[in-house]
Tab-separated table of C-alpha atoms in Angstrom:
chain	number	residue	atom	x	y	z
A	154	MET	CA	0.000	0.000	0.000
A	155	SER	CA	1.317	3.378	-0.882
A	156	VAL	CA	2.132	6.215	1.490
A	157	PHE	CA	0.671	9.623	0.688
A	158	GLU	CA	1.415	12.877	2.475
A	159	ALA	CA	-0.833	15.905	2.067
A	160	VAL	CA	1.328	18.174	4.204
A	161	ALA	CA	4.221	20.036	2.652
A	162	ALA	CA	5.595	21.742	5.779
A	163	ILE	CA	7.097	19.849	8.707
A	164	SER	CA	6.842	21.362	12.188
A	165	ASP	CA	9.091	20.262	15.036
A	166	SER	CA	7.115	22.050	17.736
A	167	THR	CA	6.533	19.631	20.596
A	168	SER	CA	4.806	20.298	23.895
A	169	THR	CA	6.810	19.396	27.002
A	170	ASP	CA	3.683	19.520	29.169
A	171	SER	CA	2.055	16.402	27.738
A	172	SER	CA	3.014	12.849	26.871
A	173	ARG	CA	1.371	13.388	23.490
A	174	PRO	CA	3.489	14.953	20.740
A	175	ARG	CA	1.869	18.255	19.756
A	176	VAL	CA	1.832	20.122	16.471
A	177	GLY	CA	0.284	23.573	16.708
A	178	GLY	CA	-3.144	22.849	18.162
A	179	ALA	CA	-2.990	19.151	17.219
A	180	SER	CA	-1.837	15.993	18.989
A	181	VAL	CA	-0.999	12.458	17.916
A	182	ARG	CA	-2.249	9.391	19.776
A	183	ARG	CA	-2.946	5.709	19.241
A	184	ALA	CA	-6.153	5.033	17.356
A	185	LYS	CA	-9.244	3.641	19.047
A	186	LEU	CA	-12.019	1.612	17.492
A	187	GLN	CA	-14.180	4.735	17.394
A	188	ASP	CA	-11.649	6.282	14.991
A	189	ALA	CA	-12.170	3.533	12.405
A	190	VAL	CA	-14.942	5.312	10.520
A	191	HIS	CA	-12.812	8.456	10.102
A	192	ILE	CA	-9.796	6.420	8.985
A	193	PHE	CA	-11.972	4.510	6.538
A	194	GLU	CA	-13.406	7.681	5.001
A	195	LEU	CA	-10.063	9.494	4.715
A	196	VAL	CA	-8.061	6.571	3.311
A	197	ASN	CA	-10.715	5.667	0.743
A	198	SER	CA	-11.147	9.287	-0.333
A	199	LEU	CA	-7.707	8.877	-1.939
A	200	SER	CA	-8.247	5.432	-3.442
A	201	GLY	CA	-9.902	6.583	-6.666
A	202	ASP	CA	-6.643	7.630	-8.348
A	203	GLY	CA	-4.561	4.846	-6.838
A	204	THR	CA	-2.863	7.068	-4.258
A	205	LEU	CA	-3.976	4.604	-1.583
A	206	LEU	CA	-5.401	1.131	-1.958
A	207	ARG	CA	-9.037	0.894	-0.989
A	208	ARG	CA	-9.628	-0.731	2.391
A	209	SER	CA	-12.881	-2.080	3.756
A	210	TYR	CA	-14.354	-0.843	7.015
A	211	ALA	CA	-13.995	-4.349	8.455
A	212	GLU	CA	-10.292	-4.371	7.580
A	213	ILE	CA	-9.793	-0.974	9.241
A	214	CYS	CA	-11.534	-2.189	12.412
A	215	GLU	CA	-9.489	-5.385	12.447
A	216	ASN	CA	-6.216	-3.455	12.150
A	217	VAL	CA	-7.115	-0.287	14.055
A	218	ARG	CA	-4.403	-1.020	16.624
A	219	ASP	CA	-1.825	-0.477	13.842
A	220	PHE	CA	-2.917	3.168	13.534
A	221	HIS	CA	-2.070	6.474	15.132
A	222	VAL	CA	-4.323	9.490	14.565
A	223	ALA	CA	-3.782	13.233	14.634
A	224	GLU	CA	-6.514	15.401	16.098
A	225	SER	CA	-7.105	19.048	16.962
A	226	GLU	CA	-7.267	20.404	20.494
A	227	GLY	CA	-11.026	20.086	20.198
A	228	GLY	CA	-10.742	16.398	19.292
A	229	VAL	CA	-11.408	16.820	15.548
A	230	PHE	CA	-9.860	14.063	13.446
A	231	LEU	CA	-7.107	15.429	11.166
A	232	GLY	CA	-5.219	12.432	9.814
A	233	CYS	CA	-3.854	8.957	10.372
A	234	GLY	CA	-0.964	6.614	9.757
A	235	ALA	CA	-0.353	2.914	10.381
A	236	LEU	CA	2.623	0.701	11.169
A	237	HIS	CA	2.304	-2.891	9.972
A	238	LEU	CA	4.651	-5.366	11.650
A	239	TYR	CA	5.984	-8.259	9.582
A	240	GLY	CA	8.406	-9.308	12.315
A	241	PRO	CA	11.513	-8.037	14.134
A	242	HIS	CA	13.192	-7.755	10.725
A	243	LEU	CA	10.660	-5.440	9.037
A	244	ALA	CA	7.751	-3.048	9.530
A	245	GLU	CA	5.914	-0.912	7.002
A	246	VAL	CA	4.486	2.603	7.272
A	247	ARG	CA	1.073	2.543	5.591
A	248	SER	CA	-1.925	4.787	4.962
A	249	ILE	CA	-0.299	7.970	6.276
A	250	VAL	CA	-2.451	10.912	5.217
A	251	VAL	CA	-3.886	14.131	6.638
A	252	LYS	CA	-6.869	16.243	5.701
A	253	PRO	CA	-6.296	19.338	3.546
A	254	GLU	CA	-7.211	21.634	6.451
A	255	ALA	CA	-4.282	20.237	8.453
A	256	LYS	CA	-1.781	21.346	5.809
A	257	GLY	CA	1.109	23.359	7.195
A	258	GLN	CA	0.742	22.132	10.779
A	259	GLY	CA	3.319	19.359	10.419
A	260	ALA	CA	0.795	16.718	11.426
A	261	GLY	CA	2.090	14.293	8.800
A	262	GLY	CA	5.634	14.558	10.115
A	263	ARG	CA	4.462	14.069	13.666
A	264	LEU	CA	2.448	11.009	12.700
A	265	LEU	CA	5.498	9.528	10.989
A	266	LYS	CA	7.668	10.178	14.051
A	267	ALA	CA	5.128	8.405	16.259
A	268	LEU	CA	5.155	5.373	13.958
A	269	LEU	CA	8.957	5.288	13.881
A	270	ALA	CA	9.032	5.511	17.676
A	271	GLU	CA	6.693	2.532	17.857
A	272	ALA	CA	8.917	0.547	15.490
A	273	GLU	CA	11.882	1.321	17.721
A	274	ASP	CA	9.938	0.269	20.833
A	275	GLN	CA	9.113	-3.021	19.111
A	276	GLY	CA	12.768	-3.613	18.277
A	277	VAL	CA	12.190	-3.570	14.509
A	278	THR	CA	15.449	-3.192	12.588
A	279	CYS	CA	14.072	-1.966	9.232
A	280	VAL	CA	11.078	0.256	8.437
A	281	SER	CA	9.844	0.393	4.839
A	282	LEU	CA	7.281	2.348	2.849
A	283	PHE	CA	6.156	2.916	-0.732
A	284	THR	CA	5.584	6.495	-1.837
A	285	ARG	CA	5.308	8.903	-4.749
A	286	ILE	CA	7.013	11.702	-2.812
A	287	PRO	CA	10.387	10.383	-1.609
A	288	ASP	CA	11.734	13.872	-0.852
A	289	PHE	CA	9.479	14.151	2.199
A	290	PHE	CA	10.813	10.937	3.712
A	291	PHE	CA	14.489	11.734	3.136
A	292	HIS	CA	14.102	14.172	6.052
A	293	PHE	CA	13.389	11.212	8.335
A	294	GLY	CA	16.352	9.039	7.376
A	295	PHE	CA	14.687	6.964	4.651
A	296	ARG	CA	16.559	6.004	1.499
A	297	VAL	CA	15.480	4.538	-1.839
A	298	ALA	CA	15.662	0.742	-2.026
A	299	ASP	CA	15.072	-2.024	-4.557
A	300	ARG	CA	11.564	-3.349	-3.945
A	301	THR	CA	12.723	-6.909	-4.598
A	302	ALA	CA	14.650	-6.659	-1.321
A	303	LEU	CA	11.266	-6.578	0.462
A	304	PRO	CA	9.677	-9.948	-0.407
A	305	ASP	CA	7.264	-9.772	2.536
A	306	LYS	CA	5.695	-6.632	1.074
A	307	ILE	CA	5.534	-8.144	-2.404
A	308	TYR	CA	3.758	-11.280	-1.235
A	309	LYS	CA	1.404	-9.434	1.096
A	310	ASP	CA	0.227	-6.599	-1.161
A	311	CYS	CA	1.987	-6.176	-4.492
A	312	GLN	CA	0.902	-9.441	-6.096
A	313	ALA	CA	-2.764	-8.523	-5.619
A	314	CYS	CA	-2.369	-4.856	-6.554
A	315	PRO	CA	-4.005	-3.776	-9.843
A	316	ARG	CA	-0.968	-1.563	-10.475
A	317	LEU	CA	1.528	-4.426	-10.118
A	318	TYR	CA	2.984	-3.935	-13.602
A	319	ALA	CA	2.489	-0.178	-13.726
A	320	CYS	CA	3.657	0.873	-10.275
A	321	ASP	CA	4.921	4.439	-10.024
A	322	GLU	CA	5.819	4.301	-6.351
A	323	VAL	CA	9.299	4.373	-4.855
A	324	ALA	CA	10.326	1.792	-2.279
A	325	MET	CA	12.146	3.324	0.682
A	326	VAL	CA	13.696	1.908	3.845
A	327	ARG	CA	15.115	3.171	7.113
A	328	GLY	CA	17.665	0.837	8.652
A	329	PRO	CA	19.463	-2.244	7.281
A	330	LEU	CA	17.679	-4.277	4.629
A	331	PRO	CA	16.093	-7.433	6.047
A	332	ARG	CA	18.011	-10.675	5.594
A	333	MET	CA	14.944	-12.875	6.013
A	334	ALA	CA	11.295	-13.067	5.033
A	335	VAL	CA	8.239	-14.632	6.632
A	336	LEU	CA	5.887	-14.535	3.633
A	337	GLY	CA	6.445	-16.460	0.416
A	338	PRO	CA	9.702	-17.922	-0.903
A	339	SER	CA	12.901	-15.929	-0.667
A	340	ARG	CA	16.401	-16.380	-2.075
A	341	LEU	CA	17.835	-14.332	0.799
A	342	PRO	CA	19.773	-16.180	3.512
A	343	GLN	CA	17.722	-16.516	6.686
A	344	PRO	CA	20.123	-16.903	9.636
A	345	GLU	CA	17.845	-14.924	11.928
A	346	LEU	CA	14.881	-17.288	11.578
A	347	VAL	CA	14.109	-18.987	14.877
A	348	LYS	CA	14.771	-22.711	14.530
A	349	LEU	CA	12.924	-25.394	16.471
A	350	GLN	CA	15.516	-26.963	18.746
A	351	ALA	CA	16.068	-30.699	19.079
A	352	THR	CA	15.300	-30.456	22.820
A	353	THR	CA	11.870	-29.089	21.972
A	354	LEU	CA	11.251	-32.036	19.661
A	355	THR	CA	12.319	-34.521	22.328
A	356	SER	CA	9.985	-32.910	24.840
A	357	LEU	CA	7.140	-32.943	22.333
A	358	GLN	CA	7.626	-36.623	21.488
A	359	THR	CA	7.775	-37.585	25.160
A	360	SER	CA	4.644	-35.643	26.114
A	361	THR	CA	2.589	-37.095	23.265
A	362	GLN	CA	3.858	-40.675	23.907
A	363	THR	CA	3.743	-41.655	20.277
A	364	THR	CA	3.137	-45.301	19.324
A	365	PRO	CA	4.333	-47.214	16.211
A	366	GLN	CA	0.966	-46.426	14.637
A	367	THR	CA	1.270	-42.720	15.454
A	368	ALA	CA	3.010	-40.280	13.144
A	369	ASN	CA	6.599	-39.631	14.188
A	370	VAL	CA	7.930	-36.115	14.097
A	371	THR	CA	11.491	-35.661	12.933
A	372	GLN	CA	13.607	-32.664	12.201
A	373	ALA	CA	15.017	-32.116	8.716
A	374	SER	CA	17.281	-29.427	7.386
A	375	SER	CA	14.358	-27.737	5.628
A	376	GLY	CA	12.095	-27.765	8.675
A	377	ILE	CA	9.758	-30.276	10.324
A	378	LYS	CA	8.512	-33.266	8.323
A	379	THR	CA	5.971	-35.890	9.290
A	380	HIS	CA	6.589	-39.506	8.330
A	381	GLU	CA	3.569	-41.825	8.345
């Protein structure tokens, strides 16, 4: 899913009197289920021209905990952004967008900072995004990357995207490129993948008390195989 930013100016003004990052009269916080309808309307308002992929209301509700929202001092919804976690090796900034009336307040930059802070809290080593405006994200330490280095993204979204063979978005990353993938096949080495230890297998076999007629579980170099 692409990343779109409607704000040209970035403000670094931050209140020291609140735990919420503040931008002018706006603040950024984690989304609640009640925010889903606003997120749904804003994201899909930009789906007609392919800026953002259309998302169903059910999908927004299911993933609302991925989102942060920006709102005015009066609690008016101004924008949103999401961080999708693939694993410790990779996260993706998605659906970051603000309303036109929030332009110039730096709300988009503040949303992005909140998402990056969350990625850091989660111990994610690489944050990715796809965008048509890479210049904005250079300010936050992102760099252009080859999209084929992000197989998780390709298998999750790109293969089903109607713009797969006419994509005009730039892949960008912040941090070292992932050396593993959890979705689909990958030619990249995967030393960081957690391997099931032999001790775990022994414990499993003992607890299940397998018989000659019961399937035996053995460990192979490619993973776990079951022999009848």
